[in-house]
mmCIF file of C-alpha atoms in Angstrom:
data_model
loop_
_atom_site.group_PDB
_atom_site.id
_atom_site.type_symbol
_atom_site.label_atom_id
_atom_site.label_comp_id
_atom_site.label_asym_id
_atom_site.label_seq_id
_atom_site.Cartn_x
_atom_site.Cartn_y
_atom_site.Cartn_z
ATOM 1 C CA GLY A 16 4.996 2.227 -4.902
ATOM 2 C CA ALA A 17 5.459 5.614 -3.356
ATOM 3 C CA VAL A 18 9.053 6.812 -3.182
ATOM 4 C CA VAL A 19 10.507 9.703 -1.236
ATOM 5 C CA SER A 20 13.954 10.954 -2.159
ATOM 6 C CA GLN A 21 16.075 12.945 0.289
ATOM 7 C CA HIS A 22 19.306 14.792 -0.488
ATOM 8 C CA PRO A 23 22.049 15.087 0.475
ATOM 9 C CA SER A 24 22.596 11.870 2.407
ATOM 10 C CA ARG A 25 25.490 13.368 4.314
ATOM 11 C CA VAL A 26 26.798 16.856 4.823
ATOM 12 C CA ILE A 27 29.662 18.264 6.828
ATOM 13 C CA CYS A 28 29.737 21.993 7.375
ATOM 14 C CA LYS A 29 31.410 24.651 9.467
ATOM 15 C CA SER A 30 29.714 26.248 12.405
ATOM 16 C CA GLY A 31 27.728 29.309 11.368
ATOM 17 C CA THR A 32 26.892 28.167 7.866
ATOM 18 C CA SER A 33 23.454 27.180 6.575
ATOM 19 C CA VAL A 34 22.558 23.803 5.165
ATOM 20 C CA LYS A 35 19.619 22.944 2.945
ATOM 21 C CA ILE A 36 18.082 19.459 2.829
ATOM 22 C CA GLU A 37 15.629 18.481 0.103
ATOM 23 C CA CYS A 38 12.789 16.003 0.316
ATOM 24 C CA ARG A 39 10.993 14.984 -2.877
ATOM 25 C CA SER A 40 8.048 12.717 -3.487
ATOM 26 C CA LEU A 41 8.949 11.033 -6.759
ATOM 27 C CA ASP A 42 5.753 9.415 -7.947
ATOM 28 C CA PHE A 43 2.988 11.030 -5.966
ATOM 29 C CA GLN A 44 1.849 14.419 -4.806
ATOM 30 C CA ALA A 45 2.385 15.098 -1.149
ATOM 31 C CA THR A 46 0.385 17.970 0.261
ATOM 32 C CA THR A 47 1.952 17.230 3.622
ATOM 33 C CA MET A 48 5.504 16.279 4.480
ATOM 34 C CA PHE A 49 7.060 15.769 7.865
ATOM 35 C CA TRP A 50 10.537 16.519 9.120
ATOM 36 C CA TYR A 51 12.149 14.531 11.935
ATOM 37 C CA ARG A 52 15.316 14.450 13.873
ATOM 38 C CA GLN A 53 16.679 11.139 15.078
ATOM 39 C CA PHE A 54 19.131 10.407 17.829
ATOM 40 C CA PRO A 55 20.756 6.966 18.058
ATOM 41 C CA LYS A 56 18.447 4.220 19.308
ATOM 42 C CA GLN A 57 15.611 6.650 19.799
ATOM 43 C CA SER A 58 12.278 7.408 18.224
ATOM 44 C CA LEU A 59 11.988 9.844 15.419
ATOM 45 C CA MET A 60 11.308 13.245 16.928
ATOM 46 C CA LEU A 61 8.826 15.200 14.849
ATOM 47 C CA MET A 62 10.137 18.696 14.224
ATOM 48 C CA ALA A 63 7.538 20.155 11.915
ATOM 49 C CA THR A 64 4.756 19.483 9.473
ATOM 50 C CA SER A 65 5.285 20.999 6.062
ATOM 51 C CA ASN A 66 2.173 22.027 4.166
ATOM 52 C CA GLU A 67 2.243 22.862 0.479
ATOM 53 C CA GLY A 68 1.542 26.514 -0.114
ATOM 54 C CA SER A 69 1.323 27.518 3.516
ATOM 55 C CA LYS A 70 3.480 27.955 6.584
ATOM 56 C CA ALA A 71 4.901 24.930 8.307
ATOM 57 C CA THR A 72 3.609 23.877 11.689
ATOM 58 C CA TYR A 73 6.406 23.462 14.211
ATOM 59 C CA GLU A 74 6.390 21.214 17.234
ATOM 60 C CA GLN A 75 6.922 22.705 20.646
ATOM 61 C CA GLY A 76 10.535 23.494 21.327
ATOM 62 C CA VAL A 77 11.596 23.637 17.679
ATOM 63 C CA GLU A 78 12.857 27.066 16.601
ATOM 64 C CA LYS A 79 11.170 28.053 13.358
ATOM 65 C CA ASP A 80 13.804 30.693 12.599
ATOM 66 C CA LYS A 81 16.499 28.107 13.026
ATOM 67 C CA PHE A 82 14.891 25.377 10.953
ATOM 68 C CA LEU A 83 13.330 27.008 7.915
ATOM 69 C CA ILE A 84 10.879 24.890 5.988
ATOM 70 C CA ASN A 85 9.644 25.624 2.509
ATOM 71 C CA HIS A 86 7.053 23.493 0.728
ATOM 72 C CA ALA A 87 6.768 25.296 -2.571
ATOM 73 C CA SER A 88 5.335 22.485 -4.653
ATOM 74 C CA LEU A 89 3.400 19.274 -4.208
ATOM 75 C CA THR A 90 6.560 17.216 -4.612
ATOM 76 C CA LEU A 91 9.257 19.189 -2.812
ATOM 77 C CA SER A 92 9.858 20.330 0.730
ATOM 78 C CA THR A 93 13.135 21.786 1.964
ATOM 79 C CA LEU A 94 14.573 22.125 5.440
ATOM 80 C CA THR A 95 17.270 24.742 5.928
ATOM 81 C CA VAL A 96 19.306 24.618 9.105
ATOM 82 C CA THR A 97 20.447 28.219 9.526
ATOM 83 C CA SER A 98 23.617 29.241 11.321
ATOM 84 C CA ALA A 99 24.338 25.645 12.165
ATOM 85 C CA HIS A 100 26.071 24.778 15.423
ATOM 86 C CA PRO A 101 27.654 21.515 16.578
ATOM 87 C CA GLU A 102 24.561 20.714 18.657
ATOM 88 C CA ASP A 103 22.562 20.661 15.423
ATOM 89 C CA SER A 104 24.580 17.656 14.313
ATOM 90 C CA SER A 105 22.069 14.864 13.906
ATOM 91 C CA PHE A 106 20.258 12.610 11.499
ATOM 92 C CA TYR A 107 17.360 14.368 9.777
ATOM 93 C CA ILE A 108 14.616 12.397 8.001
ATOM 94 C CA CYS A 109 11.592 13.459 6.009
ATOM 95 C CA SER A 110 8.399 11.594 5.258
ATOM 96 C CA ALA A 111 5.278 12.116 3.225
ATOM 97 C CA HIS A 112 1.915 10.539 2.786
ATOM 98 C CA GLN A 113 -0.503 10.472 -0.066
ATOM 99 C CA GLY A 114 -3.270 12.232 1.757
ATOM 100 C CA TRP A 115 -5.858 9.492 1.527
ATOM 101 C CA ASP A 116 -3.759 7.074 3.555
ATOM 102 C CA GLU A 117 -2.019 7.693 6.832
ATOM 103 C CA LYS A 118 0.840 5.380 5.869
ATOM 104 C CA LEU A 119 4.096 7.316 5.726
ATOM 105 C CA PHE A 120 6.880 6.972 3.177
ATOM 106 C CA PHE A 121 10.326 7.967 4.314
ATOM 107 C CA GLY A 122 13.376 9.514 2.767
ATOM 108 C CA SER A 123 16.754 7.904 3.376
ATOM 109 C CA GLY A 124 17.846 10.587 5.803
ATOM 110 C CA THR A 125 20.588 13.196 5.977
ATOM 111 C CA GLN A 126 23.469 12.920 8.418
ATOM 112 C CA LEU A 127 24.473 16.463 9.338
ATOM 113 C CA SER A 128 27.810 17.050 11.036
ATOM 114 C CA VAL A 129 28.637 20.581 12.104
ATOM 115 C CA LEU A 130 32.272 21.226 12.931
ATOM 116 C CA GLU B 67 19.828 -1.317 -5.134
ATOM 117 C CA ASP B 68 19.237 -1.317 -1.391
ATOM 118 C CA LYS B 69 15.758 -2.394 -0.394
ATOM 119 C CA VAL B 70 13.674 -3.446 2.572
ATOM 120 C CA VAL B 71 10.584 -5.583 2.023
ATOM 121 C CA GLN B 72 7.972 -6.119 4.677
ATOM 122 C CA SER B 73 5.226 -8.691 4.725
ATOM 123 C CA PRO B 74 2.383 -8.928 5.012
ATOM 124 C CA LEU B 75 1.355 -5.439 3.918
ATOM 125 C CA SER B 76 -1.777 -5.686 5.989
ATOM 126 C CA LEU B 77 -2.977 -7.990 8.738
ATOM 127 C CA VAL B 78 -6.232 -8.237 10.680
ATOM 128 C CA VAL B 79 -6.433 -10.472 13.750
ATOM 129 C CA HIS B 80 -8.525 -10.799 16.872
ATOM 130 C CA GLU B 81 -7.467 -9.552 20.263
ATOM 131 C CA GLY B 82 -5.383 -12.157 22.030
ATOM 132 C CA ASP B 83 -3.883 -13.598 18.877
ATOM 133 C CA THR B 84 -0.140 -13.729 18.271
ATOM 134 C CA VAL B 85 1.243 -12.088 15.142
ATOM 135 C CA THR B 86 4.545 -12.298 13.329
ATOM 136 C CA LEU B 87 5.659 -9.501 11.049
ATOM 137 C CA ASN B 88 8.418 -10.102 8.533
ATOM 138 C CA CYS B 89 11.171 -7.899 7.187
ATOM 139 C CA SER B 90 13.717 -8.951 4.579
ATOM 140 C CA TYR B 91 16.468 -6.739 3.262
ATOM 141 C CA GLU B 92 19.198 -6.315 0.695
ATOM 142 C CA VAL B 93 21.564 -3.630 1.857
ATOM 143 C CA THR B 94 25.234 -3.031 1.258
ATOM 144 C CA ASN B 95 27.357 -2.353 4.339
ATOM 145 C CA PHE B 96 24.640 -3.284 6.792
ATOM 146 C CA ARG B 97 24.917 -1.676 10.199
ATOM 147 C CA SER B 98 21.629 -2.265 12.008
ATOM 148 C CA LEU B 99 17.956 -3.057 11.608
ATOM 149 C CA LEU B 100 15.284 -1.042 13.365
ATOM 150 C CA TRP B 101 11.630 -1.608 14.100
ATOM 151 C CA TYR B 102 9.186 1.240 14.680
ATOM 152 C CA LYS B 103 5.510 1.526 15.537
ATOM 153 C CA GLN B 104 3.731 4.263 13.610
ATOM 154 C CA GLU B 105 0.427 5.424 15.016
ATOM 155 C CA LYS B 106 0.488 9.085 14.140
ATOM 156 C CA LYS B 107 3.103 11.263 12.489
ATOM 157 C CA ALA B 108 6.202 10.199 14.379
ATOM 158 C CA PRO B 109 7.114 6.523 14.548
ATOM 159 C CA THR B 110 8.034 5.198 17.960
ATOM 160 C CA PHE B 111 11.263 3.276 18.244
ATOM 161 C CA LEU B 112 10.836 -0.365 19.271
ATOM 162 C CA PHE B 113 14.074 -2.275 18.672
ATOM 163 C CA MET B 114 17.498 -1.977 17.179
ATOM 164 C CA LEU B 115 19.144 -5.219 16.083
ATOM 165 C CA THR B 116 22.749 -5.613 15.081
ATOM 166 C CA SER B 117 23.629 -9.231 15.843
ATOM 167 C CA SER B 118 22.106 -12.440 14.576
ATOM 168 C CA GLY B 119 20.205 -14.778 16.820
ATOM 169 C CA ILE B 120 19.900 -12.518 19.851
ATOM 170 C CA GLU B 121 16.277 -11.940 20.710
ATOM 171 C CA LYS B 122 15.297 -8.511 21.902
ATOM 172 C CA LYS B 123 12.225 -8.365 24.082
ATOM 173 C CA SER B 124 10.001 -5.642 25.450
ATOM 174 C CA GLY B 125 6.824 -6.784 27.138
ATOM 175 C CA ARG B 126 4.709 -8.628 24.601
ATOM 176 C CA LEU B 127 6.959 -7.611 21.723
ATOM 177 C CA SER B 128 10.070 -9.420 20.640
ATOM 178 C CA SER B 129 12.321 -9.368 17.621
ATOM 179 C CA ILE B 130 15.223 -11.301 16.186
ATOM 180 C CA LEU B 131 17.623 -10.821 13.311
ATOM 181 C CA ASP B 132 19.127 -13.361 10.919
ATOM 182 C CA LYS B 133 22.046 -11.733 9.097
ATOM 183 C CA LYS B 134 22.760 -14.838 7.067
ATOM 184 C CA GLU B 135 19.273 -15.048 5.588
ATOM 185 C CA LEU B 136 18.864 -11.263 5.691
ATOM 186 C CA PHE B 137 15.616 -10.994 7.555
ATOM 187 C CA SER B 138 14.054 -10.081 10.848
ATOM 188 C CA ILE B 139 10.756 -10.848 12.512
ATOM 189 C CA LEU B 140 8.725 -8.893 14.996
ATOM 190 C CA ASN B 141 6.436 -10.940 17.234
ATOM 191 C CA ILE B 142 3.545 -9.587 19.233
ATOM 192 C CA THR B 143 1.866 -11.980 21.646
ATOM 193 C CA ALA B 144 -1.548 -11.601 23.287
ATOM 194 C CA THR B 145 -2.378 -8.707 20.995
ATOM 195 C CA GLN B 146 -4.501 -5.814 22.201
ATOM 196 C CA THR B 147 -6.482 -3.197 20.292
ATOM 197 C CA GLY B 148 -3.793 -0.693 21.232
ATOM 198 C CA ASP B 149 -1.333 -2.648 19.127
ATOM 199 C CA SER B 150 -3.170 -1.523 15.990
ATOM 200 C CA ALA B 151 -0.698 0.539 13.990
ATOM 201 C CA VAL B 152 1.652 0.462 11.043
ATOM 202 C CA TYR B 153 4.883 -1.331 11.926
ATOM 203 C CA LEU B 154 7.924 -0.131 10.063
ATOM 204 C CA CYS B 155 11.178 -1.939 9.490
ATOM 205 C CA ALA B 156 14.240 0.070 8.528
ATOM 206 C CA VAL B 157 17.864 -0.785 7.850
ATOM 207 C CA GLU B 158 20.832 1.498 8.448
ATOM 208 C CA ASN B 159 23.999 1.102 6.450
ATOM 209 C CA ARG B 160 27.487 2.299 7.208
ATOM 210 C CA ASP B 161 27.117 5.200 4.796
ATOM 211 C CA ASP B 162 24.621 6.783 7.189
ATOM 212 C CA LYS B 163 21.657 5.899 5.020
ATOM 213 C CA ILE B 164 18.432 4.515 6.371
ATOM 214 C CA ILE B 165 16.066 2.566 4.158
ATOM 215 C CA PHE B 166 12.506 2.053 5.293
ATOM 216 C CA GLY B 167 10.154 -0.718 4.274
ATOM 217 C CA LYS B 168 6.604 0.140 3.309
ATOM 218 C CA GLY B 169 5.273 -1.077 6.615
ATOM 219 C CA THR B 170 2.762 -3.656 7.792
ATOM 220 C CA ARG B 171 -0.628 -2.292 8.738
ATOM 221 C CA LEU B 172 -1.862 -4.283 11.736
ATOM 222 C CA HIS B 173 -5.458 -4.074 12.846
ATOM 223 C CA ILE B 174 -6.587 -5.806 16.033
ATOM 224 C CA LEU B 175 -10.277 -6.553 16.311
ATOM 225 C CA PRO B 176 -11.798 -6.460 19.807
#
């Protein structure tokens, strides 16, 4: 079955640094991937839709210069949190679907802690 | 290897029926089990379960966790067409990892 791999699973960084999170579809091509942010006991908040070969579509209120998304191939999307601040500390999750089916497959998430 | 298995993969029932969705898991350092409803791109949080035997309820939806047998069920009573969605089960472990099941696609016929 479809597998989505996300790395790293946890990262701790200093304020002001940039952090890159990778999301890979391992056994299928994903023209579209989604990036979410999750707060404890809450729904996944969609941040942006990553489209292979084109610019990402950001949800309202999400700073595109802060959260850089690159979807350079059909199996890899990256989210870079630039100049991270403590308020960016959160759990970030990616998902992808196979195009012909709306069912989503999720990565295992990245816990970001900014000191 | 950590895994979450949901069953059935797909379910079609008539409006008014009651459905039970299953989620079994094998996860090291279990912390919590979560249920989500996925209709579009962003799944909606339904329940978070951490203790065995305590039923969580929200309207027509309820869920319970059995940490001894390593499974959870999600019940929906008096189903409505608006309940049609993919229901996702996920398990968090103490290493800050979340493992999603493949979901149960529920379709409610009017």
